[in-house]
mmCIF file of C-alpha atoms (C1' of nucleotides) and ligand atoms in Angstrom:
data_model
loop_
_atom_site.group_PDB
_atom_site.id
_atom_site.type_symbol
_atom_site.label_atom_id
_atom_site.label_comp_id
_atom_site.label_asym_id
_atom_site.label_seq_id
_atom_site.Cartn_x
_atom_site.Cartn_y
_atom_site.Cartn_z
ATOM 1 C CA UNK A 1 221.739 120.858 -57.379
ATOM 2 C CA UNK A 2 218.194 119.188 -57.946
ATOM 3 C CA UNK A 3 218.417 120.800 -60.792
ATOM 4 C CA UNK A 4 215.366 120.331 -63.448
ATOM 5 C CA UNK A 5 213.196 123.306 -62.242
ATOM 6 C CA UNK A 6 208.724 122.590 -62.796
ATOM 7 C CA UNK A 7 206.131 124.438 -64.563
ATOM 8 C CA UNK A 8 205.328 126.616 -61.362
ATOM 9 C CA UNK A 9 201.840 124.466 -61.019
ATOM 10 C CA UNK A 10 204.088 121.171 -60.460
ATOM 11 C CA UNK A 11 206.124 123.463 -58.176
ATOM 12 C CA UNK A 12 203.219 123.845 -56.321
ATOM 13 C CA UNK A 13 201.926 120.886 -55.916
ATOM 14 C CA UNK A 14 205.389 119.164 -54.940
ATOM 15 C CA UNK A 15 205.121 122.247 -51.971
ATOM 16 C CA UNK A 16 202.129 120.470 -50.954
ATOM 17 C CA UNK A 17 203.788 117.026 -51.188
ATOM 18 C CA UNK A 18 206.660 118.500 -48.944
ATOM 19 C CA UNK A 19 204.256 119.592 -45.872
ATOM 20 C CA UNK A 20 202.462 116.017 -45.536
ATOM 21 C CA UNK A 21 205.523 114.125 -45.532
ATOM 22 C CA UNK A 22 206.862 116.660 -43.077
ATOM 23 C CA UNK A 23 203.371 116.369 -41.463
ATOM 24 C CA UNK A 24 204.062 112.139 -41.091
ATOM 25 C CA UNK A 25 207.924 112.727 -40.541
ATOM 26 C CA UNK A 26 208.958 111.409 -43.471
ATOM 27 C CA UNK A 27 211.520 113.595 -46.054
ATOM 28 C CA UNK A 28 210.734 114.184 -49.898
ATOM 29 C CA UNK A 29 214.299 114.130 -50.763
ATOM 30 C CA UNK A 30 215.930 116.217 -53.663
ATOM 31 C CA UNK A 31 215.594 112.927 -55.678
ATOM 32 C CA UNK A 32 211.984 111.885 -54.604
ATOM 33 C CA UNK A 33 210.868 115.376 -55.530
ATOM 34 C CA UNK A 34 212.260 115.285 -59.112
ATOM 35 C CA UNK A 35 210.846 111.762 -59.095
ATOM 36 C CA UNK A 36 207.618 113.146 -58.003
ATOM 37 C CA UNK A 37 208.088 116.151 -60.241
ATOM 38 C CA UNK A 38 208.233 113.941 -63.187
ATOM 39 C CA UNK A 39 205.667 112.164 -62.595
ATOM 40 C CA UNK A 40 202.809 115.149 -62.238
ATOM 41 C CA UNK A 41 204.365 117.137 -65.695
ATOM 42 C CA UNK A 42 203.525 113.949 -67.861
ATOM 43 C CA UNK A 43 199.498 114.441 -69.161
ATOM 44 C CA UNK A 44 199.475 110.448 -68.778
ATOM 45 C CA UNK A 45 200.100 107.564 -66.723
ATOM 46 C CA UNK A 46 204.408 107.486 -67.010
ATOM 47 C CA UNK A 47 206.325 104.187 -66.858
ATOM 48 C CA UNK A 48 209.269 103.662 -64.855
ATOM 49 C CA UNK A 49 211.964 103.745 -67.116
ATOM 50 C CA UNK A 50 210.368 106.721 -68.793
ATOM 51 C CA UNK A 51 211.021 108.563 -65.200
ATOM 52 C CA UNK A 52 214.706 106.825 -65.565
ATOM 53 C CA UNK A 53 215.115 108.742 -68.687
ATOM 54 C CA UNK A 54 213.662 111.721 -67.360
ATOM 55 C CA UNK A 55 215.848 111.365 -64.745
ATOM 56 C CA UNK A 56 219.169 110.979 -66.759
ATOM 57 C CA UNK A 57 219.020 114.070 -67.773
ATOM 58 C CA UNK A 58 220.004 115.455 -64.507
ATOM 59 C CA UNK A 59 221.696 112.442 -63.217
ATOM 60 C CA UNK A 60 223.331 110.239 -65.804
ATOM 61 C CA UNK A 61 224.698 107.200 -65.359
ATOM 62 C CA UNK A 62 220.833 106.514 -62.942
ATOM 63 C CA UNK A 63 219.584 103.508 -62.311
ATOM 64 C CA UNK A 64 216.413 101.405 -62.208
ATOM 65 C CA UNK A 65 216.550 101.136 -57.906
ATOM 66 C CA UNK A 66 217.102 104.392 -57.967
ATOM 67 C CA UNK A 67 213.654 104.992 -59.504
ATOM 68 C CA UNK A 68 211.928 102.262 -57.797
ATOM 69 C CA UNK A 69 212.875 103.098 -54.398
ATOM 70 C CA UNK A 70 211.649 106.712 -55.030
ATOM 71 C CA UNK A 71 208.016 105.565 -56.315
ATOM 72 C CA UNK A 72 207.873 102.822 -53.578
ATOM 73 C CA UNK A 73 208.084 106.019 -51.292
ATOM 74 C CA UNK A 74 205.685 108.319 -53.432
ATOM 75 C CA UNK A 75 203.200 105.088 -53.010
ATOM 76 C CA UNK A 76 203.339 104.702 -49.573
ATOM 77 C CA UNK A 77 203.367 108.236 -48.929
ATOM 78 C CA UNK A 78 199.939 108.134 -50.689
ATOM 79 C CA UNK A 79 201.613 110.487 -52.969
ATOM 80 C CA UNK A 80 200.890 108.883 -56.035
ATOM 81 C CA UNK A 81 199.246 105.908 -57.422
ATOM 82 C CA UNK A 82 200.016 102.545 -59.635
ATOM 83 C CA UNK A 83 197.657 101.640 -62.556
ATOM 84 C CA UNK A 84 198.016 98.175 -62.270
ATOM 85 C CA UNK A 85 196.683 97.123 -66.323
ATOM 86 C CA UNK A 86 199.503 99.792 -67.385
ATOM 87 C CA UNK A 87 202.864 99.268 -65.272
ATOM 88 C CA UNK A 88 202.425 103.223 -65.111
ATOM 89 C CA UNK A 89 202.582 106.078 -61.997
ATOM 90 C CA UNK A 90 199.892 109.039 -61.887
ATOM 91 C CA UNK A 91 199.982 111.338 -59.122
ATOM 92 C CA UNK A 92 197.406 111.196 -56.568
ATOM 93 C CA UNK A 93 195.065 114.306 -57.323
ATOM 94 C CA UNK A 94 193.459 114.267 -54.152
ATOM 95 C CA UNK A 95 196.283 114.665 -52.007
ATOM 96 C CA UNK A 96 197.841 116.883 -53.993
ATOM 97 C CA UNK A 97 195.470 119.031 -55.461
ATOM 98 C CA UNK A 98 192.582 118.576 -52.944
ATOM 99 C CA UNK A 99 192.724 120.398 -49.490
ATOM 100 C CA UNK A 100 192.045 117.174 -48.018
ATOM 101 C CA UNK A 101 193.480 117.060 -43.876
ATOM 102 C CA UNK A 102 193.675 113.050 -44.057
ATOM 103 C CA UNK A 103 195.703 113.246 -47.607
ATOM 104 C CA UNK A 104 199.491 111.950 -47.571
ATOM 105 C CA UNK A 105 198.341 108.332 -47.267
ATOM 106 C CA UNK A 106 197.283 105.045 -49.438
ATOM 107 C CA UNK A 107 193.436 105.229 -50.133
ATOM 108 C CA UNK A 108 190.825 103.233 -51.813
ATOM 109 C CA UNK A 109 190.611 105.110 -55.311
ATOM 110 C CA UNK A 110 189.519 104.136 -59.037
ATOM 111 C CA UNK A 111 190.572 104.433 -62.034
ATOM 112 C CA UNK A 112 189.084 105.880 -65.208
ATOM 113 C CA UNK A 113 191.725 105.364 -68.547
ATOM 114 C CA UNK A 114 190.798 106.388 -71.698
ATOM 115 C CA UNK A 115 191.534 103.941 -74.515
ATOM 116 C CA UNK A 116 191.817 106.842 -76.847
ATOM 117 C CA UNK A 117 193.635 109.727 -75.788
ATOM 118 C CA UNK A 118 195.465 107.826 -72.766
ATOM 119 C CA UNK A 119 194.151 110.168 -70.222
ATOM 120 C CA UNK A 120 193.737 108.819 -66.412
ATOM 121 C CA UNK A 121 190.787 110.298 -64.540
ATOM 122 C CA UNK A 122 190.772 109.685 -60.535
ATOM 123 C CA UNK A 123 187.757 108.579 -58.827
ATOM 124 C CA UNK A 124 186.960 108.525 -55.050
ATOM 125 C CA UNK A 125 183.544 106.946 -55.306
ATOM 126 C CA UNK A 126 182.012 106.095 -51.782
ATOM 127 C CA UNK A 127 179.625 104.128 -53.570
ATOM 128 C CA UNK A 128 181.721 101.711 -55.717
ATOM 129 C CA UNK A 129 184.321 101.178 -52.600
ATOM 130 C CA UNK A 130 180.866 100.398 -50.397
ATOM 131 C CA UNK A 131 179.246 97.971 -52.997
ATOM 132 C CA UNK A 132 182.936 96.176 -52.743
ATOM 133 C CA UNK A 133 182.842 95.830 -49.035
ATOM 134 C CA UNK A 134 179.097 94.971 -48.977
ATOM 135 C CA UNK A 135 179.754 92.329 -51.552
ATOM 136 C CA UNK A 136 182.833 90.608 -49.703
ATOM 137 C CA UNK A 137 181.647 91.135 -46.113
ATOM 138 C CA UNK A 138 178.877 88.305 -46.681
ATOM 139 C CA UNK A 139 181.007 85.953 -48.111
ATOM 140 C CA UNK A 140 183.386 86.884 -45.162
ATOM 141 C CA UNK A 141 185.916 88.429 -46.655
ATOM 142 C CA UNK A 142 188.128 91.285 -45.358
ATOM 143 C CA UNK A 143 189.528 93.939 -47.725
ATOM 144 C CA UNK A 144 192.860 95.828 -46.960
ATOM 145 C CA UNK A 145 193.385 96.898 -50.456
ATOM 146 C CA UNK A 146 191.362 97.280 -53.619
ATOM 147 C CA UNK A 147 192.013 98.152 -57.164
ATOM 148 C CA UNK A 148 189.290 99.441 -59.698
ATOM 149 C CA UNK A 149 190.098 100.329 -63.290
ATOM 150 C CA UNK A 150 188.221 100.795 -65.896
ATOM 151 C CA UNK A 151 188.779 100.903 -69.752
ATOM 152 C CA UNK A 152 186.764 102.545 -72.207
ATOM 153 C CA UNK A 153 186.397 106.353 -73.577
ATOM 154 C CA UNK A 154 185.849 109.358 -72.126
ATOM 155 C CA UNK A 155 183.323 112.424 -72.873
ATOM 156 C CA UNK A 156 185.489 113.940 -75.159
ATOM 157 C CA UNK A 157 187.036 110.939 -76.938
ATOM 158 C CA UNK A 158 183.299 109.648 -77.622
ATOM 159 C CA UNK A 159 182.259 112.518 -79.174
ATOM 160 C CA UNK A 160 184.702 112.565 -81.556
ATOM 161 C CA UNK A 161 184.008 108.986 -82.063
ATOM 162 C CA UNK A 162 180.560 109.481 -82.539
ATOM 163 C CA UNK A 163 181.015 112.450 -85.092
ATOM 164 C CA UNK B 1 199.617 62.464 -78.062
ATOM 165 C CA UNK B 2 198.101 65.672 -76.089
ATOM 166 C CA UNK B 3 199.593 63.236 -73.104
ATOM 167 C CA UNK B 4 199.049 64.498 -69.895
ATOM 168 C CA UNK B 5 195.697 63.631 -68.531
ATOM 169 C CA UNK B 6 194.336 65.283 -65.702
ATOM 170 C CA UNK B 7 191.592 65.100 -62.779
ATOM 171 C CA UNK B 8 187.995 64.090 -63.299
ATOM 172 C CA UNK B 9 186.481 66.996 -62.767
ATOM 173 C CA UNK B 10 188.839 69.252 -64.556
ATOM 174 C CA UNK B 11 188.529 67.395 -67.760
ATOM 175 C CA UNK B 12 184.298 67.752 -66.731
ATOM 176 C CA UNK B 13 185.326 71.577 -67.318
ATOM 177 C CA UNK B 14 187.610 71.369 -70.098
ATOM 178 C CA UNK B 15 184.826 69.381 -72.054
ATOM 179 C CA UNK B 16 182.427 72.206 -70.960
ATOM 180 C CA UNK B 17 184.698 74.765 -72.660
ATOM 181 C CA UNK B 18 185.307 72.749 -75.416
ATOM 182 C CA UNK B 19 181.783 72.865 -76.587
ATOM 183 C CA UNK B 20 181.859 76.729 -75.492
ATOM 184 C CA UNK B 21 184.374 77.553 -78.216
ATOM 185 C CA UNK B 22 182.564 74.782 -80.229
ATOM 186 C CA UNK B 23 179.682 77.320 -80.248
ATOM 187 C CA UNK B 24 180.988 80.257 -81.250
ATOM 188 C CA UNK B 25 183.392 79.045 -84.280
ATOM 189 C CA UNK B 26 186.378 78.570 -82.677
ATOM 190 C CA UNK B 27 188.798 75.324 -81.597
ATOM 191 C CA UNK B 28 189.849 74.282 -78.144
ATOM 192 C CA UNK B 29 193.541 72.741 -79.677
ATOM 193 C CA UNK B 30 195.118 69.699 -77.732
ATOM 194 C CA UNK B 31 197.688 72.815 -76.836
ATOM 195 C CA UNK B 32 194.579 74.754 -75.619
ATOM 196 C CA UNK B 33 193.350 72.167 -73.672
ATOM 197 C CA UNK B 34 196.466 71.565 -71.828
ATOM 198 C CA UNK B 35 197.319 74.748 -71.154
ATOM 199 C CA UNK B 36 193.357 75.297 -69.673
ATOM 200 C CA UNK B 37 193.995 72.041 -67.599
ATOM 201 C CA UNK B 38 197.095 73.347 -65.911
ATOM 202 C CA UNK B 39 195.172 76.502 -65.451
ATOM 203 C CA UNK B 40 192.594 74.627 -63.282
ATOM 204 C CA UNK B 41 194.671 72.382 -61.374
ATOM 205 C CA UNK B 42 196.130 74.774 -60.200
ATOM 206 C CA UNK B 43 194.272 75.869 -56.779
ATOM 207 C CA UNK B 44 195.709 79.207 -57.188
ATOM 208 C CA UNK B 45 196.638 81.643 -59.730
ATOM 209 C CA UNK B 46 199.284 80.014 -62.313
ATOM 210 C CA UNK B 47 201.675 82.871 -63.938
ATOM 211 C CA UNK B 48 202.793 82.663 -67.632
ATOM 212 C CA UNK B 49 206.113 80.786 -66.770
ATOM 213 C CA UNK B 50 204.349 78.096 -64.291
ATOM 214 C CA UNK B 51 202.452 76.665 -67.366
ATOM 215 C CA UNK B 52 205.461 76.995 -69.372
ATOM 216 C CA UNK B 53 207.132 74.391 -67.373
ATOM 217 C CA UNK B 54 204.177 72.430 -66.949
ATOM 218 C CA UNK B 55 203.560 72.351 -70.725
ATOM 219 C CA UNK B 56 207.334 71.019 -70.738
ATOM 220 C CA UNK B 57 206.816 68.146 -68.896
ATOM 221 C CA UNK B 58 204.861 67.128 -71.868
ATOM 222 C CA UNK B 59 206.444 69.028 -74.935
ATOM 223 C CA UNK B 60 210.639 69.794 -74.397
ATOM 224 C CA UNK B 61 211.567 72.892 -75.355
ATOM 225 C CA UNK B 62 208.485 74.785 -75.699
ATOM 226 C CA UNK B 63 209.146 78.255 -75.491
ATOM 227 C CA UNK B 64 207.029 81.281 -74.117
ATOM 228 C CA UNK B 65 205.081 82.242 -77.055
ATOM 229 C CA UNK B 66 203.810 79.215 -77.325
ATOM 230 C CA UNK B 67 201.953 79.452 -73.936
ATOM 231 C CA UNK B 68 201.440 82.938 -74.212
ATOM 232 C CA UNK B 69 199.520 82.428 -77.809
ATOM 233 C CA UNK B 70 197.098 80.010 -75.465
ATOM 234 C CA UNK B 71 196.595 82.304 -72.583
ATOM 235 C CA UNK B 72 195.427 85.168 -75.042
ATOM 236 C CA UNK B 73 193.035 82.509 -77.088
ATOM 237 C CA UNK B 74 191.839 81.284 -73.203
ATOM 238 C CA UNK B 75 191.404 85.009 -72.462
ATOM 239 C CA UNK B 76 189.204 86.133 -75.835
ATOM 240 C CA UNK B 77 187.046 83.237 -74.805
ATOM 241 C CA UNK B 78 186.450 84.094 -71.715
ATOM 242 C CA UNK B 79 187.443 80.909 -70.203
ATOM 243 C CA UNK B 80 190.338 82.519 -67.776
ATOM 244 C CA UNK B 81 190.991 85.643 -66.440
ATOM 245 C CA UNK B 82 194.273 87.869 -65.923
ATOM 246 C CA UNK B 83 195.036 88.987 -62.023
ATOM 247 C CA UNK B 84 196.803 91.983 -62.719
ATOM 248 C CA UNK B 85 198.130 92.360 -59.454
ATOM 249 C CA UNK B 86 199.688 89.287 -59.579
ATOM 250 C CA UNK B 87 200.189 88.599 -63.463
ATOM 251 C CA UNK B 88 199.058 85.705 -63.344
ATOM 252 C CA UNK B 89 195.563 83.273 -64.502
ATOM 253 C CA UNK B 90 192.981 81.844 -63.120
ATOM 254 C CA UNK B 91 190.120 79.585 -64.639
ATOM 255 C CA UNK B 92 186.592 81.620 -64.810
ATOM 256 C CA UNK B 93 184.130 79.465 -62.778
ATOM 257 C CA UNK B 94 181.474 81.385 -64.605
ATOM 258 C CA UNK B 95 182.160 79.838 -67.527
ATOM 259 C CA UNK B 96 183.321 76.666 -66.924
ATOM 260 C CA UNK B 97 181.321 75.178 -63.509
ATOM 261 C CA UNK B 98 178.175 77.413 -64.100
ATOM 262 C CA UNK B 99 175.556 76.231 -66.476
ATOM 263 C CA UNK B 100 175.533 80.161 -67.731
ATOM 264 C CA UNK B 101 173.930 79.520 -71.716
ATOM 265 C CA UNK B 102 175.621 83.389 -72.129
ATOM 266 C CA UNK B 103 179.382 82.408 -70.576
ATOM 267 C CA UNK B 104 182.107 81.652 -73.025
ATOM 268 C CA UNK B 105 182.748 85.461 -73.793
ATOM 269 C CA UNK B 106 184.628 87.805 -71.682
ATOM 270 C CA UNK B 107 182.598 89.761 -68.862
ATOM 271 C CA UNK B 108 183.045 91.778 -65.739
ATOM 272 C CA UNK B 109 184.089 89.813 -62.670
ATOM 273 C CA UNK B 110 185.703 90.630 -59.179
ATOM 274 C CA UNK B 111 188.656 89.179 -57.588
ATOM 275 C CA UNK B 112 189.207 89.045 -54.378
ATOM 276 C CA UNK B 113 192.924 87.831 -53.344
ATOM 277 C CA UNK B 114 193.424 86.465 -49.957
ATOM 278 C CA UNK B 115 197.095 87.114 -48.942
ATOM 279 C CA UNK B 116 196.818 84.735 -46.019
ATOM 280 C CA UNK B 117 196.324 81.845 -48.639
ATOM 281 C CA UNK B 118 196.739 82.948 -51.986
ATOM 282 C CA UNK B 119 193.240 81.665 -53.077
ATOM 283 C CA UNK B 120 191.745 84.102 -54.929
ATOM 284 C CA UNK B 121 187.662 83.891 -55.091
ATOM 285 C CA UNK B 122 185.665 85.136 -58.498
ATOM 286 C CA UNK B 123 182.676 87.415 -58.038
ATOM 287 C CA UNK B 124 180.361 88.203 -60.273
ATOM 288 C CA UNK B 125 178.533 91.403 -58.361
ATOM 289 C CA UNK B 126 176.336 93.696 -59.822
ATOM 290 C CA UNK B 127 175.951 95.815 -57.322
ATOM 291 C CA UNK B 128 179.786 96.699 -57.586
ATOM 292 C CA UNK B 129 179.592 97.415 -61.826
ATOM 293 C CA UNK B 130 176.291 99.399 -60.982
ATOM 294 C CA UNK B 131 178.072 101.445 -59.077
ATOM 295 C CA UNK B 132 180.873 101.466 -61.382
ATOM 296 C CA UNK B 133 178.859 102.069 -64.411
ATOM 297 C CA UNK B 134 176.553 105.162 -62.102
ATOM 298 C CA UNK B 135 179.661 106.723 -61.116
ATOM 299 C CA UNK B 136 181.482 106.872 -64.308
ATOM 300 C CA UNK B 137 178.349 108.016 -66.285
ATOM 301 C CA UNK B 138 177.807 111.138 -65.039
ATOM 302 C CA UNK B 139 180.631 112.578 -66.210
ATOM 303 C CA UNK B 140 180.847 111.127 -69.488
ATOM 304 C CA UNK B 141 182.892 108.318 -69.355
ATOM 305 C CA UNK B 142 182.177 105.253 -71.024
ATOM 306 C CA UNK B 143 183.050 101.579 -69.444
ATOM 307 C CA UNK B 144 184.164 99.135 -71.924
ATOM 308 C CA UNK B 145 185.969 96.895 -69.526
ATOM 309 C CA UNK B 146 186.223 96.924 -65.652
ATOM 310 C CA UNK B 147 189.176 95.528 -63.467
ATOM 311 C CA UNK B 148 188.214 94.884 -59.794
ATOM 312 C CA UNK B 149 190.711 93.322 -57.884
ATOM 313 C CA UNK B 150 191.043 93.534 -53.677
ATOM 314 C CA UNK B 151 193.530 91.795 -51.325
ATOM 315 C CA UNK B 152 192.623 90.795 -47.869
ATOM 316 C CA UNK B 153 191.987 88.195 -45.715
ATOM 317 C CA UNK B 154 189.757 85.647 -46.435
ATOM 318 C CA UNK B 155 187.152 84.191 -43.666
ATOM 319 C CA UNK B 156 189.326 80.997 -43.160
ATOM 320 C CA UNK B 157 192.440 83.297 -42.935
ATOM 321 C CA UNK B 158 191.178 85.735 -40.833
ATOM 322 C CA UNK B 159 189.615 83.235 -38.281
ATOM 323 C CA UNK B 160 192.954 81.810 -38.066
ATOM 324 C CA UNK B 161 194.716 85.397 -37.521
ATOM 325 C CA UNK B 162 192.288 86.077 -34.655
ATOM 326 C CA UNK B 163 192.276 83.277 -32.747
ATOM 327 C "C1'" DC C 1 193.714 68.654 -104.499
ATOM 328 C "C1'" DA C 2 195.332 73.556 -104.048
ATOM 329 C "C1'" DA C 3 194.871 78.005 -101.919
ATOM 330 C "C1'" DA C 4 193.880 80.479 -97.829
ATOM 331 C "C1'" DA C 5 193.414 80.761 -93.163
ATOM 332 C "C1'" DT C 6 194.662 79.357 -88.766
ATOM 333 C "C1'" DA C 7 197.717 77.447 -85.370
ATOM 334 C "C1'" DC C 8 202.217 76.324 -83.754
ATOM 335 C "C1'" DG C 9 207.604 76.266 -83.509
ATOM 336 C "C1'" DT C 10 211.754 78.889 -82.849
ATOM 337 C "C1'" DT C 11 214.968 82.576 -82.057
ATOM 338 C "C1'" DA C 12 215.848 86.705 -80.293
ATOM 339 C "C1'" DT C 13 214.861 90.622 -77.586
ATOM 340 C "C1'" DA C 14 211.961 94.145 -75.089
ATOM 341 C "C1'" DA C 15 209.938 95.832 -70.857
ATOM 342 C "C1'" DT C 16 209.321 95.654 -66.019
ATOM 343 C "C1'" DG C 17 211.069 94.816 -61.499
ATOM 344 C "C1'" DT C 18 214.500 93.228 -57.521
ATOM 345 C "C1'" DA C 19 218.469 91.294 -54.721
ATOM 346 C "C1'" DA C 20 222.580 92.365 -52.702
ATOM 347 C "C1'" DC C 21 226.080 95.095 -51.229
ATOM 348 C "C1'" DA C 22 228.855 99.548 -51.093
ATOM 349 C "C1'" DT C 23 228.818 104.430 -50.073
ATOM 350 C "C1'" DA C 24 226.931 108.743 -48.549
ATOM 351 C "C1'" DT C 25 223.985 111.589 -45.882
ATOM 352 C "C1'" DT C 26 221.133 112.700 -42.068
ATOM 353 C "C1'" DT C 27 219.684 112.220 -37.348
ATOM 354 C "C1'" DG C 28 220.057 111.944 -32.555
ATOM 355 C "C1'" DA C 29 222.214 111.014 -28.397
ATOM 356 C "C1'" DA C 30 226.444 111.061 -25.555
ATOM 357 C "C1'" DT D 1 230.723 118.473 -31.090
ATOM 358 C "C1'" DT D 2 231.443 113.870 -32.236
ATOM 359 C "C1'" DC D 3 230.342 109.465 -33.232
ATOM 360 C "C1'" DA D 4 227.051 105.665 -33.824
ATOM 361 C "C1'" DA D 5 222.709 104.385 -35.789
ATOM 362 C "C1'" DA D 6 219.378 105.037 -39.085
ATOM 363 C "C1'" DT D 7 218.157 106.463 -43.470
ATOM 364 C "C1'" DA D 8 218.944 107.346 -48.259
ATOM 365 C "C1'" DT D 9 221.424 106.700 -52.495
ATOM 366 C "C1'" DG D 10 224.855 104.488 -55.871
ATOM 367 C "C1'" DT D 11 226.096 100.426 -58.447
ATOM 368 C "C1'" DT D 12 226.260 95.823 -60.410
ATOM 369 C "C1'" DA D 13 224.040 92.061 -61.611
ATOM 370 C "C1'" DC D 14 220.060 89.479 -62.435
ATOM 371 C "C1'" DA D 15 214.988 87.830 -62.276
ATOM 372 C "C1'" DT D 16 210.485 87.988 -64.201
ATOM 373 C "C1'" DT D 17 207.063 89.027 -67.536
ATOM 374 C "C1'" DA D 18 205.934 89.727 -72.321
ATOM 375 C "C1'" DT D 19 206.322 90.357 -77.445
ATOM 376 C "C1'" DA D 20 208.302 90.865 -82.371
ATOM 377 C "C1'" DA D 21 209.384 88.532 -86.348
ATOM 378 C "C1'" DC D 22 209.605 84.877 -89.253
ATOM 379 C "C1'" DG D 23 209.224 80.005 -90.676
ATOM 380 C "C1'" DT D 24 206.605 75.596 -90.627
ATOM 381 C "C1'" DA D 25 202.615 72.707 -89.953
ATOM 382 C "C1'" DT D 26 197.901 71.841 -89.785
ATOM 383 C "C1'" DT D 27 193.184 72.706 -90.769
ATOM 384 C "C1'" DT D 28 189.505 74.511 -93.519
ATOM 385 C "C1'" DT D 29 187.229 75.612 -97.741
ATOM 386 C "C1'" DG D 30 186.300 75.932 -102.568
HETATM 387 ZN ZN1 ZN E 201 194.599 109.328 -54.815
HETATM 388 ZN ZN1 ZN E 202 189.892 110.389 -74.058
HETATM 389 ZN ZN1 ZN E 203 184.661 84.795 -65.056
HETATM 390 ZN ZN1 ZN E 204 192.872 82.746 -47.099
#
DNA sequence: CAAAATACGTTATAATGTAACATATTTGAA
DNA sequence: TTCAAATATGTTACATTATAACGTATTTTG
């Protein structure tokens, strides 16, 4: 019994999560599914032992591995992502939501968190990932991995700030 | 006795960001000082517990507030920077080894991490927050604070790798 | 000097993340 | 099908990073 059923949305999208892993022949597990589950029915970023908790309600007695091993998957799977200034898990919008063929694995994305209503907006800008390689590729360095976040407010949290 | 003395050319920079803080109203402590000085001998990122022991060579029994009060005051000043990747500080060369009249305050910079070597290099690309800043505009968000952080291989590394 | 502000000391604890090993489940080949 | 290997999960214990709260010392300012 995985128990905890979704909001049929999450149920959706956790569908979608199921064919690319089946797609790289890899298996979202009963417990990486809830994992995952938990992760796309928070509004915000989610911490780890926040998913712990979440998880205890089904499975008491979890613990922290348990949780880790499950988001070390979701990452690698490209199924979600880390914010890095927040210790916190999103899910990855594009491969979940987008009808993108080469979703399902790590890719250069950026971060847009709002300092006043905690929201996490995900960015796949061509041109900030380009001015990054154009600016290390004459000093000769090679990227494998980037992060970009960014702090500040979004359109809706400014205008009420601005009221 | 602030004890501990350290390299030429790191107390060069430590008397550069002493007159930094000197002009905008605030104090570069002996405690400061130290602290900053482990931060640049370092050649690599120092984390929060590294200094710790360093500042106990020097003071038993200090305890982690104490260097974590420092790192914050280094921070504000803009005289180190956070990794986030790797939680752990590094001196800004902006500041301290560039004759920049405007340094001294926090301001957008670009790390890039080289996991062959651990040196991590500062940048201080506009291209990359232009394309930050144009990206994040047009829908309505508004950047108060960028973190750009990629791992790779840097050219030393990589030559090495290849050969 | 005395009051206020700033910096530092000290104790305790919170929050995040992993190592190591045991058990269970799934897969795949004999 | 049956068993061995690979994969996934359970469980205990601990490592690492960071902060809260409160008391003392030092510095600044009137
Ligand atoms: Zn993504
Ligand atoms: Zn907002
Ligand atoms: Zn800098
Ligand atoms: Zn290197």
């Amino acid at each position: 019994m995985a128990g905890t059923s979704f909001a049929e949305k999450t149920e959706t999208r956790l569908d979608n999560a199921e064919r690319l892993c089946a797609a790289h022949g890899s298996r979202l597990t009963d417990l990486r599914r809830q994992v995952l589950g938990l992760v796309l029915e928070a509004a915000r970023p989610v911490g780890a032992y926040d998913l712990l908790d979440g998880l205890r309600a089904d499975k008491k007695g979890a613990a922290p591995p348990t949780v880790y091993r499950a988001l070390d998957f979701l990452l690698e799977e490209g199924l979600i992502h880390k914010i890095e200034r927040l210790s916190a898990f999103v899910g990855c919008t594009h491969a979940l939501d987008g009808s993108h063929t080469e979703a399902g694995h790590p890719h250069a994305a950026q971060f847009l968190i709002c300092t006043g209503c905690g929201q996490v907006t995900e960015l796949d800008d061509h041109g900030i990932l380009h001015a990054l390689i154009d600016a290390t590729r004459h000093i000769g360095f090679t990227v494998r991995h980037s992060t970009v976040e960014a702090e500040g407010l979004c359109a809706a949290c400014r205008d009420v700030a601005t009221a």
